[in-house]
Amino acid sequence: MSKNEDLSEYTEIKLDVEEEFKDVIGDVKEFPKYTTQIINLANQNSQGTRPKVVGQLSELIHKCPVKTFKGWKEWYEENYPDAVDKATKKVSGMIEKLREAISKIDDEMIKEWVEDLVITKTAEGLVIQEAILKNIAERLGEEWVKATPEDESKNIDGYIGETPVQIKPSTYLSKKPTVRDNIEVEIIYYKKTSKYLYIYTKML
């Protein structure tokens, strides 16, 4: 479709997706409310449908010689007869762990989680900035200060001695140059894990 072309020039055909799928695969499976969210979480945690368990499905579907749903189902079950059961076992085991975890959740824990999300996590960036400024300044024997609102409008997060610095997560480096801000001050990068804060600087 060209830039100046729109769909008004095309004939529109409207299909009932549910009916179309039903004709091909039979009754569309329906699950009780919220259950699929829990099963999906258990699958993510258990890696039940990873390629090593069920195969690289995006490639296998193209290897299947019969290009129909029925053909694909029969071909997959013949070539990977235990895959679905293995995945089910992994997910089922994680469901039991989630059941145990849910039984430990009470109002007090929920309140602590909400406070951590709303208050602590929101301020995490500020805490990281202060920790980085303080650590590098101490190593250089310099004073440090946080940026003023005016400084922040110039992409400055703080000063180490007389040097203005910008503090960015290391993932910023993966952005295309056109996406990055035009930053002309010293940039300090960091990577945070659950246990450590890694700092990357050229100032030392």
XYZ file of N, CA and C in Angstrom:
612
model
N 0.839 -1.187 0.000
C 0.000 0.000 0.000
C 0.879 1.244 0.000
N 0.658 2.122 -0.938
C 1.479 3.325 -1.029
C 1.103 4.295 0.080
N 1.953 5.290 0.244
C 1.779 6.241 1.337
C 0.458 6.989 1.226
N 0.020 7.282 -0.023
C -1.179 8.082 -0.230
C -2.434 7.231 -0.424
N -2.292 5.910 -0.335
C -3.397 5.001 -0.578
C -4.094 4.671 0.738
N -5.418 4.530 0.710
C -6.110 4.096 1.920
C -7.053 2.951 1.578
N -7.645 2.354 2.602
C -8.451 1.149 2.417
C -9.829 1.419 1.828
N -10.208 2.677 1.678
C -11.534 2.986 1.140
C -11.697 2.499 -0.295
N -10.580 2.270 -0.988
C -10.633 1.811 -2.376
C -10.727 0.292 -2.474
N -10.687 -0.388 -1.328
C -10.696 -1.849 -1.318
C -12.067 -2.383 -0.905
N -12.380 -3.574 -1.370
C -13.596 -4.255 -0.939
C -13.351 -4.891 0.422
N -14.217 -4.619 1.364
C -14.061 -5.154 2.716
C -14.876 -6.428 2.883
N -14.240 -7.456 3.413
C -14.908 -8.722 3.709
C -14.817 -8.947 5.208
N -15.935 -9.146 5.840
C -15.972 -9.313 7.293
C -16.289 -10.763 7.645
N -15.377 -11.407 8.366
C -15.560 -12.798 8.753
C -15.718 -12.907 10.265
N -16.513 -13.847 10.699
C -16.626 -14.165 12.118
C -15.462 -15.080 12.465
N -14.446 -14.529 13.128
C -13.226 -15.287 13.412
C -13.526 -16.547 14.205
N -14.394 -16.422 15.193
C -14.704 -17.582 16.031
C -15.311 -18.706 15.207
N -16.207 -18.348 14.301
C -16.839 -19.365 13.454
C -15.834 -19.983 12.495
N -14.946 -19.148 11.939
C -13.936 -19.658 11.011
C -13.012 -20.653 11.711
N -12.573 -20.302 12.913
C -11.701 -21.202 13.671
C -12.440 -22.476 14.057
N -13.709 -22.315 14.409
C -14.504 -23.473 14.816
C -14.634 -24.466 13.676
N -14.782 -23.953 12.459
C -14.890 -24.828 11.289
C -13.620 -25.640 11.087
N -12.476 -25.061 11.458
C -11.187 -25.711 11.197
C -10.738 -26.589 12.357
N -10.812 -26.056 13.582
C -10.238 -26.784 14.721
C -11.272 -27.363 15.675
N -12.549 -27.127 15.394
C -13.587 -27.597 16.309
C -13.924 -26.510 17.315
N -14.568 -26.876 18.391
C -14.973 -25.894 19.398
C -13.758 -25.154 19.953
N -13.865 -23.833 19.987
C -12.797 -23.013 20.546
C -12.816 -23.167 22.061
N -11.669 -23.463 22.631
C -11.596 -23.708 24.076
C -11.845 -22.421 24.858
N -12.680 -22.527 25.867
C -12.951 -21.407 26.755
C -12.496 -21.775 28.166
N -11.886 -20.825 28.835
C -11.346 -21.072 30.169
C -11.998 -20.130 31.174
N -12.155 -20.570 32.418
C -12.718 -19.685 33.449
C -11.874 -18.417 33.603
N -12.521 -17.350 34.026
C -11.865 -16.054 34.175
C -10.638 -16.149 35.083
N -9.567 -15.520 34.662
C -8.281 -15.416 35.367
C -7.410 -16.671 35.275
N -7.985 -17.816 34.927
C -7.180 -19.044 34.949
C -6.050 -19.012 33.935
N -6.309 -18.463 32.748
C -5.247 -18.445 31.729
C -4.102 -17.531 32.136
N -4.412 -16.459 32.887
C -3.344 -15.574 33.355
C -2.427 -16.310 34.325
N -3.032 -17.117 35.192
C -2.244 -17.876 36.162
C -1.434 -18.965 35.464
N -2.075 -19.665 34.519
C -1.371 -20.723 33.789
C -0.229 -20.135 32.973
N -0.463 -18.976 32.368
C 0.576 -18.328 31.571
C 1.763 -17.927 32.440
N 1.485 -17.413 33.645
C 2.557 -17.056 34.578
C 3.346 -18.296 34.977
N 2.629 -19.386 35.262
C 3.294 -20.640 35.627
C 4.142 -21.154 34.471
N 3.644 -20.987 33.257
C 4.400 -21.423 32.075
C 5.676 -20.607 31.913
N 5.577 -19.299 32.110
C 6.761 -18.439 32.012
C 7.802 -18.835 33.054
N 7.364 -19.046 34.284
C 8.290 -19.387 35.363
C 8.909 -20.766 35.194
N 8.140 -21.698 34.670
C 8.632 -23.078 34.523
C 9.297 -23.331 33.181
N 9.132 -22.356 32.235
C 9.668 -22.506 30.876
C 9.134 -23.786 30.231
N 7.854 -24.032 30.481
C 7.232 -25.263 30.014
C 7.148 -25.415 28.513
N 6.979 -24.301 27.805
C 6.848 -24.398 26.348
C 8.063 -23.828 25.618
N 9.218 -23.863 26.273
C 10.454 -23.455 25.604
C 10.795 -24.468 24.504
N 11.590 -24.049 23.499
C 11.954 -24.950 22.391
C 12.539 -26.283 22.829
N 13.306 -26.290 23.929
C 13.921 -27.553 24.351
C 12.878 -28.554 24.848
N 11.684 -28.065 25.146
C 10.614 -28.948 25.615
C 9.660 -29.315 24.482
N 9.184 -28.310 23.754
C 8.166 -28.565 22.719
C 8.687 -28.380 21.292
N 9.964 -27.998 21.158
C 10.513 -27.759 19.829
C 10.369 -26.308 19.418
N 11.109 -25.915 18.377
C 11.040 -24.549 17.857
C 9.823 -24.467 16.942
N 8.683 -24.123 17.513
C 7.410 -24.230 16.807
C 7.341 -23.382 15.541
N 7.941 -22.191 15.565
C 7.897 -21.323 14.385
C 8.601 -21.950 13.189
N 9.558 -22.843 13.453
C 10.251 -23.552 12.372
C 9.539 -24.854 12.027
N 9.048 -25.540 13.050
C 8.397 -26.832 12.827
C 7.141 -26.708 11.977
N 6.395 -25.616 12.160
C 5.160 -25.446 11.389
C 5.445 -25.384 9.892
N 6.645 -24.890 9.540
C 7.026 -24.820 8.121
C 7.574 -26.149 7.620
N 8.094 -26.963 8.542
C 8.602 -28.281 8.150
C 7.475 -29.280 7.917
N 6.336 -29.015 8.509
C 5.197 -29.921 8.356
C 4.795 -29.992 6.886
N 4.765 -31.183 6.289
C 4.480 -31.318 4.854
C 3.031 -31.035 4.476
N 2.109 -31.216 5.413
C 0.687 -30.997 5.120
C 0.272 -29.648 5.705
N -0.076 -28.704 4.845
C -0.335 -27.333 5.288
C -1.802 -27.124 5.667
N -2.288 -27.931 6.599
C -3.623 -27.761 7.160
C -3.516 -27.943 8.667
N -4.527 -27.488 9.385
C -4.489 -27.653 10.839
C -4.461 -29.127 11.213
N -5.310 -29.911 10.564
C -5.378 -31.347 10.852
C -4.034 -32.013 10.558
N -3.432 -31.637 9.414
C -2.143 -32.206 9.040
C -1.052 -31.836 10.024
N -1.058 -30.568 10.446
C -0.067 -30.100 11.418
C -0.223 -30.829 12.747
N -1.443 -30.961 13.242
C -1.695 -31.622 14.528
C -1.200 -33.071 14.499
N -1.539 -33.786 13.438
C -1.133 -35.190 13.325
C 0.381 -35.316 13.191
N 0.984 -34.429 12.391
C 2.434 -34.479 12.169
C 3.190 -34.185 13.461
N 2.753 -33.164 14.189
C 3.432 -32.792 15.430
C 3.316 -33.900 16.468
N 2.124 -34.437 16.640
C 1.918 -35.486 17.645
C 2.686 -36.756 17.309
N 2.892 -36.992 16.017
C 3.662 -38.167 15.599
C 5.153 -37.965 15.848
N 5.647 -36.755 15.583
C 7.075 -36.478 15.712
C 7.487 -36.052 17.125
N 6.573 -35.503 17.872
C 6.863 -35.064 19.243
C 5.775 -35.597 20.180
N 5.687 -36.910 20.310
C 4.578 -37.537 21.041
C 4.514 -37.202 22.532
N 5.646 -36.867 23.143
C 5.662 -36.614 24.588
C 5.738 -35.132 24.947
N 5.835 -34.265 23.947
C 6.096 -32.846 24.208
C 5.004 -32.177 25.040
N 3.757 -32.379 24.674
C 2.659 -31.721 25.390
C 2.599 -32.200 26.838
N 2.791 -33.497 27.051
C 2.767 -34.036 28.418
C 3.927 -33.491 29.253
N 5.104 -33.369 28.638
C 6.264 -32.826 29.356
C 6.015 -31.370 29.755
N 5.466 -30.604 28.822
C 5.176 -29.198 29.107
C 4.113 -29.086 30.198
N 3.097 -29.936 30.103
C 2.023 -29.932 31.101
C 2.567 -30.218 32.497
N 3.469 -31.180 32.583
C 4.054 -31.549 33.875
C 4.842 -30.386 34.469
N 5.602 -29.683 33.622
C 6.381 -28.540 34.097
C 5.460 -27.436 34.626
N 4.433 -27.113 33.842
C 3.516 -26.040 34.230
C 2.734 -26.432 35.480
N 2.303 -27.680 35.540
C 1.540 -28.164 36.692
C 2.356 -28.055 37.981
N 3.633 -28.394 37.910
C 4.500 -28.281 39.081
C 4.610 -26.851 39.564
N 4.681 -25.911 38.608
C 4.771 -24.503 38.983
C 3.450 -23.996 39.550
N 2.326 -24.508 39.052
C 1.020 -24.130 39.593
C 0.956 -24.462 41.084
N 1.474 -25.617 41.455
C 1.480 -26.013 42.864
C 2.311 -25.036 43.695
N 3.439 -24.587 43.146
C 4.273 -23.613 43.856
C 3.546 -22.272 44.000
N 2.794 -21.898 42.953
C 2.027 -20.653 43.022
C 0.917 -20.758 44.059
N 0.281 -21.931 44.128
C -0.760 -22.143 45.145
C -0.185 -21.930 46.550
N 1.002 -22.480 46.758
C 1.656 -22.347 48.063
C 1.989 -20.885 48.350
N 2.478 -20.186 47.310
C 2.830 -18.769 47.480
C 1.588 -17.928 47.768
N 0.499 -18.196 47.046
C -0.737 -17.430 47.235
C -1.265 -17.592 48.657
N -1.097 -18.776 49.225
C -1.588 -19.026 50.584
C -0.855 -18.172 51.622
N 0.318 -17.658 51.261
C 1.104 -16.838 52.190
C 0.771 -15.350 52.082
N -0.012 -14.988 51.082
C -0.316 -13.575 50.845
C -1.474 -13.126 51.732
N -1.239 -12.060 52.499
C -2.306 -11.458 53.296
C -2.320 -9.951 53.042
N -3.229 -9.239 53.708
C -3.369 -7.798 53.470
C -2.091 -7.034 53.798
N -1.381 -7.460 54.832
C -0.152 -6.772 55.218
C 0.911 -6.901 54.130
N 1.040 -8.103 53.567
C 2.008 -8.307 52.491
C 1.630 -7.490 51.262
N 0.339 -7.443 50.957
C -0.124 -6.665 49.802
C 0.187 -5.186 50.008
N -0.037 -4.682 51.228
C 0.260 -3.276 51.525
C 1.750 -2.987 51.347
N 2.597 -3.895 51.851
C 4.043 -3.715 51.706
C 4.441 -3.707 50.237
N 3.818 -4.565 49.440
C 4.125 -4.627 48.004
C 3.725 -3.327 47.318
N 2.529 -2.827 47.654
C 2.045 -1.580 47.039
C 2.955 -0.418 47.416
N 3.352 -0.337 48.692
C 4.259 0.734 49.127
C 5.594 0.652 48.398
N 6.098 -0.565 48.228
C 7.369 -0.754 47.524
C 7.256 -0.289 46.082
N 6.127 -0.622 45.435
C 5.925 -0.233 44.035
C 5.733 1.272 43.898
N 4.840 1.829 44.721
C 4.456 3.234 44.576
C 5.529 4.190 45.094
N 6.130 3.854 46.229
C 7.078 4.780 46.861
C 8.532 4.424 46.553
N 8.936 3.201 46.899
C 10.349 2.820 46.764
C 10.788 2.739 45.312
N 10.050 1.994 44.498
C 10.460 1.805 43.100
C 10.454 3.126 42.334
N 9.499 4.010 42.663
C 9.437 5.310 41.993
C 10.691 6.123 42.274
N 11.202 6.023 43.505
C 12.379 6.797 43.901
C 13.684 6.080 43.603
N 13.600 4.869 43.059
C 14.808 4.070 42.836
C 15.821 4.804 41.965
N 15.331 5.473 40.916
C 16.228 6.202 40.025
C 16.988 7.298 40.753
N 16.298 7.985 41.674
C 16.946 9.050 42.451
C 18.009 8.476 43.377
N 17.694 7.340 44.000
C 18.647 6.689 44.905
C 19.890 6.250 44.141
N 19.677 5.689 42.938
C 20.799 5.242 42.107
C 21.683 6.423 41.723
N 21.058 7.532 41.318
C 21.829 8.717 40.936
C 22.701 9.204 42.091
N 22.105 9.286 43.273
C 22.862 9.759 44.433
C 24.009 8.817 44.776
N 23.754 7.509 44.697
C 24.794 6.524 45.015
C 25.966 6.641 44.048
N 25.659 6.861 42.765
C 26.710 6.974 41.748
C 27.508 8.261 41.926
N 26.807 9.372 42.096
C 27.492 10.652 42.285
C 28.398 10.604 43.513
N 27.867 10.085 44.607
C 28.617 10.011 45.867
C 29.846 9.115 45.726
N 29.676 7.938 45.106
C 30.768 6.977 45.001
C 31.920 7.515 44.162
N 31.597 8.072 43.000
C 32.657 8.570 42.115
C 33.317 9.814 42.706
N 32.510 10.687 43.315
C 33.071 11.899 43.930
C 34.061 11.539 45.036
N 33.717 10.554 45.852
C 34.616 10.132 46.931
C 35.909 9.556 46.381
N 35.811 8.806 45.290
C 37.009 8.226 44.684
C 37.924 9.311 44.114
N 37.310 10.414 43.654
C 38.087 11.509 43.069
C 38.465 12.567 44.106
N 37.947 12.425 45.312
C 38.215 13.433 46.339
C 37.519 14.744 46.038
N 36.349 14.664 45.421
C 35.598 15.860 45.041
C 34.268 15.915 45.796
N 33.645 17.087 45.759
C 32.291 17.242 46.277
C 31.299 16.905 45.158
N 30.080 16.609 45.528
C 29.059 16.353 44.508
C 27.755 17.031 44.904
N 26.974 17.393 43.905
C 25.644 17.970 44.153
C 24.681 17.444 43.098
N 23.411 17.363 43.478
C 22.376 16.967 42.527
C 22.045 18.146 41.625
N 21.472 17.850 40.489
C 21.128 18.889 39.525
C 19.902 19.681 39.977
N 19.865 20.938 39.564
C 18.678 21.763 39.769
C 17.721 21.495 38.605
N 16.455 21.909 38.715
C 15.530 21.748 37.589
C 16.063 22.380 36.299
N 16.762 23.508 36.442
C 17.345 24.160 35.260
C 18.434 23.287 34.652
N 19.256 22.672 35.516
C 20.300 21.766 35.033
C 19.678 20.578 34.293
N 18.601 20.025 34.876
C 17.962 18.851 34.285
C 17.443 19.135 32.887
N 17.014 20.384 32.646
C 16.545 20.751 31.308
C 17.683 20.740 30.294
N 18.931 20.707 30.803
C 20.112 20.655 29.936
C 20.744 19.260 29.939
N 19.956 18.262 30.370
C 20.436 16.869 30.428
C 21.550 16.671 31.449
N 21.512 17.418 32.533
C 22.501 17.273 33.603
C 21.806 16.684 34.829
N 22.370 15.601 35.363
C 21.796 14.965 36.553
C 22.502 15.385 37.837
N 23.714 15.908 37.701
C 24.448 16.332 38.877
C 25.844 16.791 38.518
N 26.596 17.198 39.535
C 27.969 17.657 39.331
C 28.898 16.881 40.248
N 30.039 16.491 39.705
C 31.125 15.927 40.500
C 32.258 16.926 40.394
N 32.505 17.632 41.491
C 33.405 18.777 41.398
C 32.739 19.813 40.506
N 33.458 20.258 39.488
C 32.904 21.229 38.543
C 32.361 20.559 37.283
N 32.439 19.235 37.235
C 32.060 18.513 36.015
C 30.587 18.111 36.024
N 29.811 18.600 35.042
C 28.413 18.174 34.945
C 28.346 16.754 34.379
N 27.463 15.943 34.913
C 27.354 14.560 34.439
C 25.898 14.187 34.190
N 25.733 13.255 33.271
C 24.431 12.650 32.989
C 24.541 11.180 33.355
N 23.532 10.634 34.002
C 23.550 9.236 34.437
C 22.486 8.459 33.673
N 22.920 7.389 32.988
C 22.010 6.617 32.139
C 22.170 5.120 32.390
N 21.092 4.341 32.255
C 21.233 2.880 32.321
C 22.020 2.382 31.122
N 22.732 1.277 31.277
C 23.574 0.765 30.186
C 22.758 0.402 28.955
N 21.465 0.124 29.129
C 20.610 -0.211 27.983
C 20.479 0.965 27.021
N 20.788 2.157 27.505
C 20.731 3.356 26.660
C 21.683 3.233 25.475
N 22.781 2.493 25.671
C 23.780 2.336 24.608
C 23.243 1.549 23.427
N 22.214 0.735 23.661
C 21.670 -0.085 22.578
C 20.719 0.700 21.685
N 20.366 1.916 22.099
C 19.480 2.733 21.278
C 20.217 3.248 20.051
N 19.474 3.429 18.974
C 20.067 4.004 17.771
C 20.455 5.452 18.049
N 21.534 5.927 17.443
C 21.966 7.312 17.677
C 20.855 8.330 17.473
N 19.947 8.069 16.513
C 18.871 9.022 16.240
C 17.858 9.070 17.374
N 17.829 7.999 18.196
C 16.880 7.939 19.301
C 17.463 8.576 20.554
N 18.783 8.576 20.648
C 19.436 9.126 21.832
C 19.299 10.645 21.891
N 19.293 11.161 23.117
C 19.301 12.611 23.286
C 20.661 13.148 22.854
N 20.684 14.406 22.493
C 21.954 15.047 22.148
C 22.603 15.523 23.445
N 23.390 14.652 24.054
C 23.982 14.942 25.358
C 25.449 15.314 25.189
N 25.808 16.495 25.666
C 27.173 16.973 25.489
C 27.961 16.944 26.794
N 27.385 16.385 27.845
C 28.097 16.310 29.121
C 28.621 14.895 29.327
N 29.464 14.726 30.340
C 30.021 13.418 30.670
C 28.892 12.459 31.060
N 28.871 11.283 30.416
C 27.824 10.303 30.717
C 28.396 9.169 31.558
N 27.714 8.853 32.628
C 28.056 7.706 33.471
C 26.953 6.672 33.288
N 27.340 5.447 32.977
C 26.350 4.386 32.764
C 26.293 3.465 33.977
N 25.158 2.810 34.126
C 25.035 1.852 35.229
C 24.157 0.674 34.819
N 24.346 -0.415 35.531
C 23.496 -1.601 35.365
C 23.163 -2.113 36.755
N 21.882 -2.257 37.035
C 21.454 -2.703 38.364
C 20.933 -4.133 38.296
N 21.415 -4.965 39.194
C 20.865 -6.305 39.357
C 20.185 -6.343 40.726
N 19.649 -7.485 41.086
C 18.981 -7.576 42.387
C 19.960 -7.391 43.540
N 21.247 -7.616 43.269
C 22.241 -7.563 44.346
C 23.269 -6.445 44.191
N 23.609 -6.080 42.957
C 24.702 -5.125 42.748
C 24.295 -3.977 41.826
N 25.021 -2.871 41.974
C 24.911 -1.736 41.064
C 26.265 -1.586 40.385
N 26.311 -1.821 39.087
C 27.557 -1.700 38.328
C 27.612 -0.310 37.708
N 28.748 0.370 37.885
C 28.926 1.734 37.382
C 30.017 1.737 36.319
N 29.751 2.429 35.215
C 30.716 2.504 34.114
C 31.017 3.978 33.839
N 32.273 4.373 34.070
C 32.645 5.774 33.907
C 34.044 5.904 33.326
N 34.288 7.012 32.646
C 35.619 7.330 32.126
C 36.303 8.386 32.999
N 35.679 8.732 34.106
C 36.212 9.801 34.949
C 37.320 9.322 35.877
N 37.469 8.018 36.029
C 38.484 7.490 36.948
C 39.715 7.016 36.203
